[in-house]
């Protein structure tokens, strides 16, 4: 049986990761990520899940979100299951992306579910996997394309 503290710490790690992305505090993110992280965004982009280092993942997030004026990733209804030094946190999410004066509208909002796989080490919980399952979207998805890749 896992303790309430273990479950809250795992949830806090996931919430903090999204908070830091929204604040563009890229340098703080490596402390929350495992040495290798598997990302699965296939419900939105197709393809296959990928495994990469924190540096590569953060560079990709910075490139994909850095041109936006703001993002807000909110998660709720979190459920944490802890077994020893491994945890799975599942949550509903809503992510709003803002690019004022964009042709077609300034916002794109995506909703769905996250699954975070975490491993506990000497420094605490680290995220080792993220599965994002998109269930709905509203607005102008075109704002997600950085200007230099159009």
XYZ file of N, CA and C in Angstrom:
450
model
N 0.845 -1.185 0.000
C 0.000 0.000 0.000
C 0.890 1.247 0.000
N 0.571 2.167 -0.872
C 1.361 3.393 -0.948
C 0.823 4.421 0.038
N 1.707 5.312 0.449
C 1.283 6.338 1.388
C 0.679 7.515 0.637
N -0.104 8.295 1.348
C -0.677 9.506 0.763
C 0.440 10.458 0.345
N 1.514 10.514 1.104
C 2.637 11.392 0.763
C 3.281 10.971 -0.559
N 3.459 9.654 -0.764
C 4.014 9.161 -2.029
C 3.130 9.580 -3.204
N 1.827 9.405 -3.054
C 0.905 9.744 -4.139
C 0.917 11.242 -4.409
N 0.900 12.056 -3.368
C 0.934 13.510 -3.552
C 2.245 13.977 -4.175
N 3.359 13.377 -3.787
C 4.649 13.742 -4.373
C 4.691 13.417 -5.859
N 4.134 12.284 -6.247
C 4.106 11.907 -7.663
C 3.227 12.885 -8.448
N 2.056 13.216 -7.922
C 1.164 14.180 -8.577
C 1.840 15.545 -8.674
N 2.496 15.969 -7.618
C 3.194 17.263 -7.602
C 4.266 17.328 -8.688
N 4.985 16.242 -8.899
C 6.020 16.217 -9.937
C 5.418 16.468 -11.314
N 4.292 15.834 -11.605
C 3.626 16.011 -12.900
C 3.075 17.425 -13.047
N 2.441 17.926 -12.011
C 1.895 19.287 -12.037
C 3.013 20.304 -12.212
N 4.111 20.109 -11.518
C 5.249 21.032 -11.595
C 5.834 21.053 -13.011
N 5.907 19.895 -13.664
C 6.431 19.858 -15.022
C 5.604 20.758 -15.944
N 4.295 20.640 -15.883
C 3.432 21.454 -16.740
C 3.516 22.928 -16.359
N 3.599 23.213 -15.084
C 3.738 24.588 -14.594
C 5.011 25.222 -15.164
N 6.119 24.491 -15.108
C 7.390 25.016 -15.600
C 7.371 25.229 -17.118
N 6.703 24.346 -17.850
C 6.558 24.544 -19.296
C 5.803 25.842 -19.556
N 4.702 26.052 -18.856
C 3.910 27.269 -19.063
C 4.680 28.535 -18.697
N 5.540 28.453 -17.699
C 6.348 29.605 -17.294
C 7.620 29.739 -18.117
N 7.848 28.793 -19.031
C 9.046 28.767 -19.877
C 10.322 28.700 -19.031
N 10.239 27.993 -17.922
C 11.409 27.802 -17.056
C 12.110 26.499 -17.467
N 12.646 26.541 -18.683
C 13.224 25.356 -19.307
C 14.358 24.767 -18.472
N 15.153 25.608 -17.842
C 16.323 25.131 -17.091
C 15.951 24.336 -15.845
N 14.731 24.496 -15.365
C 14.295 23.764 -14.171
C 13.717 22.386 -14.502
N 13.390 22.157 -15.752
C 12.726 20.909 -16.143
C 13.572 19.642 -16.005
N 14.877 19.675 -16.288
C 15.639 18.421 -16.183
C 15.538 17.746 -14.823
N 15.368 18.513 -13.757
C 15.278 17.934 -12.413
C 14.030 17.074 -12.236
N 13.070 17.191 -13.146
C 11.826 16.435 -13.035
C 11.762 15.244 -13.984
N 12.744 15.134 -14.879
C 12.711 14.108 -15.911
C 13.772 13.039 -15.680
N 13.414 11.798 -16.005
C 14.363 10.687 -15.920
C 15.428 10.843 -17.009
N 16.478 10.029 -16.942
C 17.558 10.109 -17.933
C 17.057 9.836 -19.338
N 16.082 8.982 -19.469
C 15.413 8.698 -20.746
C 13.913 8.780 -20.489
N 13.220 9.464 -21.385
C 11.778 9.658 -21.234
C 11.101 9.230 -22.531
N 10.054 8.437 -22.395
C 9.262 8.037 -23.548
C 8.050 8.952 -23.635
N 7.899 9.601 -24.794
C 6.759 10.488 -25.043
C 5.871 9.860 -26.102
N 4.570 9.864 -25.842
C 3.602 9.318 -26.791
C 2.526 10.363 -27.043
N 2.660 11.059 -28.162
C 1.670 12.030 -28.618
C 0.955 11.509 -29.868
N 0.938 10.187 -30.043
C 0.424 9.607 -31.281
C -1.068 9.854 -31.486
N -1.811 10.089 -30.433
C -3.246 10.353 -30.614
C -3.475 11.670 -31.344
N -2.499 12.560 -31.295
C -2.606 13.859 -31.957
C -1.823 13.898 -33.263
N -0.612 13.342 -33.257
C 0.287 13.483 -34.394
C 0.484 12.213 -35.213
N -0.025 11.065 -34.729
C 0.264 9.807 -35.411
C 1.674 9.366 -35.114
N 2.200 8.481 -35.946
C 3.571 8.027 -35.769
C 3.713 7.048 -34.625
N 4.883 7.050 -34.035
C 5.228 6.139 -32.950
C 5.701 6.932 -31.734
N 5.561 6.369 -30.531
C 6.163 7.013 -29.361
C 7.674 7.119 -29.557
N 8.295 8.090 -28.882
C 9.743 8.261 -28.991
C 10.354 8.313 -27.599
N 11.583 7.872 -27.519
C 12.333 7.923 -26.265
C 13.537 8.826 -26.488
N 13.733 9.745 -25.550
C 14.788 10.736 -25.724
C 15.316 11.197 -24.370
N 16.328 12.055 -24.434
C 16.926 12.632 -23.234
C 16.162 13.896 -22.833
N 16.263 14.304 -21.582
C 15.628 15.560 -21.169
C 16.061 16.753 -22.025
N 17.353 16.850 -22.356
C 17.819 17.987 -23.157
C 17.118 18.052 -24.505
N 16.968 16.919 -25.178
C 16.315 16.889 -26.490
C 14.827 17.212 -26.356
N 14.183 16.660 -25.341
C 12.754 16.897 -25.128
C 12.502 18.377 -24.851
N 13.303 18.956 -23.980
C 13.128 20.370 -23.629
C 13.387 21.254 -24.840
N 14.390 20.922 -25.647
C 14.654 21.684 -26.872
C 13.451 21.611 -27.807
N 12.838 20.434 -27.912
C 11.657 20.278 -28.774
C 10.467 21.069 -28.223
N 10.267 21.026 -26.910
C 9.170 21.795 -26.314
C 9.396 23.286 -26.518
N 10.616 23.725 -26.321
C 10.942 25.143 -26.495
C 10.671 25.565 -27.941
N 11.068 24.737 -28.893
C 10.856 25.052 -30.311
C 9.366 25.035 -30.670
N 8.614 24.112 -30.094
C 7.203 23.978 -30.429
C 6.282 24.950 -29.734
N 6.708 25.455 -28.575
C 5.844 26.342 -27.787
C 6.414 27.747 -27.621
N 7.689 27.916 -27.881
C 8.360 29.175 -27.601
C 7.851 30.365 -28.383
N 7.263 30.125 -29.549
C 6.751 31.242 -30.355
C 5.388 31.735 -29.871
N 4.734 30.974 -29.015
C 3.415 31.364 -28.499
C 3.572 32.413 -27.406
N 2.589 33.272 -27.283
C 2.642 34.267 -26.207
C 2.435 33.614 -24.850
N 1.572 32.597 -24.802
C 1.301 31.931 -23.528
C 0.720 30.547 -23.771
N 0.915 29.680 -22.783
C 0.227 28.391 -22.730
C -0.250 28.200 -21.299
N -1.300 27.404 -21.158
C -1.776 27.053 -19.822
C -2.233 25.602 -19.856
N -1.443 24.758 -19.212
C -1.752 23.332 -19.112
C -2.342 23.074 -17.730
N -3.588 22.693 -17.702
C -4.241 22.398 -16.422
C -4.573 20.914 -16.375
N -4.264 20.283 -15.234
C -4.649 18.900 -15.042
C -5.527 18.800 -13.805
N -6.410 17.833 -13.836
C -7.312 17.617 -12.709
C -7.731 16.163 -12.643
N -8.454 15.847 -11.595
C -8.931 14.476 -11.375
C -7.774 13.479 -11.401
N -6.650 13.872 -10.782
C -5.461 13.028 -10.786
C -5.677 11.797 -9.905
N -5.193 10.693 -10.417
C -5.166 9.442 -9.662
C -3.729 8.946 -9.693
N -3.146 8.719 -8.541
C -1.773 8.228 -8.454
C -1.778 6.825 -7.870
N -1.120 5.926 -8.585
C -0.935 4.559 -8.104
C 0.553 4.342 -7.927
N 0.967 4.049 -6.698
C 2.376 3.883 -6.375
C 2.623 2.442 -5.967
N 3.649 1.852 -6.585
C 4.086 0.505 -6.223
C 5.596 0.557 -6.047
N 6.011 0.644 -4.807
C 7.445 0.733 -4.526
C 8.020 2.028 -5.077
N 8.997 1.886 -5.967
C 9.662 3.053 -6.543
C 9.155 3.388 -7.941
N 7.968 2.914 -8.273
C 7.337 3.255 -9.547
C 5.940 3.787 -9.279
N 5.519 4.729 -10.121
C 4.183 5.303 -9.964
C 3.600 5.596 -11.333
N 2.277 5.568 -11.379
C 1.531 5.992 -12.562
C 0.530 7.036 -12.094
N 0.570 8.205 -12.729
C -0.397 9.263 -12.447
C -1.224 9.448 -13.706
N -2.534 9.357 -13.565
C -3.431 9.641 -14.683
C -4.231 10.883 -14.328
N -4.560 11.677 -15.355
C -5.265 12.929 -15.112
C -5.972 13.378 -16.387
N -7.046 14.112 -16.200
C -7.648 14.833 -17.312
C -6.831 16.103 -17.507
N -6.800 16.625 -18.752
C -6.099 17.877 -18.976
C -6.863 18.765 -19.945
N -6.554 20.021 -19.835
C -6.982 21.019 -20.816
C -5.789 21.953 -21.009
N -5.384 22.122 -22.264
C -4.227 22.962 -22.579
C -4.658 24.040 -23.560
N -4.490 25.293 -23.156
C -4.828 26.422 -24.009
C -3.538 27.078 -24.474
N -3.494 27.408 -25.761
C -2.329 27.993 -26.409
C -2.753 29.321 -27.014
N -1.942 30.369 -26.836
C -2.314 31.715 -27.265
C -1.260 32.318 -28.187
N -1.725 32.807 -29.342
C -0.898 33.571 -30.268
C -1.770 34.707 -30.812
N -1.733 35.883 -30.126
C -2.587 36.995 -30.538
C -2.361 37.389 -31.997
N -3.405 37.920 -32.602
C -3.374 38.416 -33.981
C -3.132 37.325 -35.012
N -3.333 36.080 -34.634
C -3.158 34.987 -35.590
C -4.344 34.941 -36.543
N -4.048 34.719 -37.815
C -5.109 34.558 -38.800
C -5.879 33.281 -38.470
N -7.172 33.378 -38.312
C -7.989 32.224 -37.963
C -8.332 32.154 -36.492
N -7.803 33.073 -35.693
C -8.112 33.105 -34.269
C -6.869 32.946 -33.419
N -6.878 33.509 -32.214
C -5.679 33.549 -31.387
C -5.460 32.347 -30.468
N -6.440 31.442 -30.354
C -6.273 30.351 -29.383
C -6.548 28.992 -30.002
N -5.887 28.011 -29.412
C -6.180 26.611 -29.692
C -6.193 25.912 -28.344
N -7.276 25.199 -28.062
C -7.426 24.491 -26.797
C -7.596 23.010 -27.085
N -6.885 22.206 -26.322
C -6.884 20.764 -26.487
C -7.260 20.141 -25.147
N -8.083 19.119 -25.194
C -8.463 18.424 -23.975
C -8.293 16.927 -24.119
N -8.058 16.259 -23.000
C -7.900 14.812 -23.043
C -7.403 14.261 -21.727
N -6.566 13.229 -21.837
C -6.018 12.550 -20.662
C -4.505 12.448 -20.776
N -3.851 12.511 -19.638
C -2.419 12.224 -19.539
C -2.227 10.971 -18.701
N -1.188 10.235 -19.041
C -0.666 9.166 -18.184
C 0.819 9.463 -18.020
N 1.237 9.622 -16.797
C 2.641 9.868 -16.475
C 3.191 8.613 -15.789
N 4.311 8.115 -16.263
C 5.019 7.017 -15.598
C 6.206 7.627 -14.879
N 6.334 7.322 -13.599
C 7.390 7.919 -12.790
C 8.230 6.841 -12.125
N 9.492 7.197 -11.892
C 10.409 6.343 -11.143
C 11.013 7.176 -10.019
N 11.126 6.555 -8.851
C 11.696 7.264 -7.699
C 13.156 6.862 -7.533
N 13.989 7.881 -7.400
C 15.407 7.659 -7.128
C 15.804 8.443 -5.896
N 17.101 8.597 -5.708
C 17.615 9.300 -4.539
C 17.135 10.745 -4.488
N 16.909 11.364 -5.651
C 16.483 12.768 -5.712
C 14.961 12.921 -5.779
N 14.232 11.832 -5.629
C 12.766 11.902 -5.650
C 12.188 11.369 -6.944
N 10.926 11.716 -7.196
C 10.209 11.224 -8.373
C 10.704 11.913 -9.635
N 10.872 11.129 -10.713
C 11.232 11.639 -12.024
C 10.270 11.035 -13.049
N 9.883 11.840 -14.019
C 8.954 11.389 -15.056
C 9.739 10.610 -16.103
N 9.320 9.369 -16.344
C 9.989 8.499 -17.305
C 9.145 8.265 -18.554
N 7.878 8.646 -18.494
C 7.016 8.461 -19.659
C 5.789 9.344 -19.573
N 5.345 9.828 -20.740
C 4.134 10.631 -20.832
C 3.342 10.133 -22.032
N 2.099 9.763 -21.785
C 1.169 9.444 -22.865
C 0.069 10.485 -22.824
N -0.062 11.236 -23.923
C -1.125 12.235 -24.036
C -2.169 11.662 -24.986
N -3.396 11.570 -24.499
C -4.495 11.099 -25.324
C -5.437 12.272 -25.566
N -5.405 12.793 -26.783
C -6.271 13.918 -27.140
C -7.684 13.402 -27.362
N -8.658 14.078 -26.759
C -10.055 13.691 -26.910
C -10.878 14.747 -27.642
N -10.449 16.006 -27.573
C -11.180 17.067 -28.256
C -10.263 18.275 -28.432
N -10.624 19.120 -29.369
C -9.877 20.352 -29.604
C -10.848 21.413 -30.090
N -10.477 22.669 -29.860
C -11.297 23.791 -30.292
C -10.377 24.952 -30.647
N -10.693 25.645 -31.714
C -9.930 26.834 -32.068
C -9.013 26.608 -33.255
N -7.947 27.385 -33.300
C -7.060 27.484 -34.444
C -5.769 26.692 -34.207
N -5.738 25.441 -34.626
C -4.556 24.595 -34.430
C -3.352 25.129 -35.206
N -3.576 25.946 -36.216
C -2.479 26.464 -37.031
C -1.510 27.328 -36.223
N -1.953 27.871 -35.080
C -1.033 28.676 -34.278
C 0.103 27.855 -33.692
N -0.024 26.537 -33.732
C 1.014 25.671 -33.171
C 2.228 25.546 -34.096
N 2.100 25.964 -35.343
C 3.217 25.876 -36.277
C 4.104 27.100 -36.118
N 5.348 26.896 -35.635
C 6.253 28.044 -35.496
C 6.467 28.739 -36.837
N 6.652 30.045 -36.836
C 6.795 30.806 -38.084
C 7.925 30.294 -38.984
N 9.037 29.825 -38.407
C 10.172 29.387 -39.214
C 9.965 28.039 -39.875
N 8.889 27.309 -39.531
C 8.647 26.007 -40.148
C 7.449 26.031 -41.100
N 6.933 27.215 -41.395
C 5.789 27.315 -42.309
C 6.261 27.355 -43.727
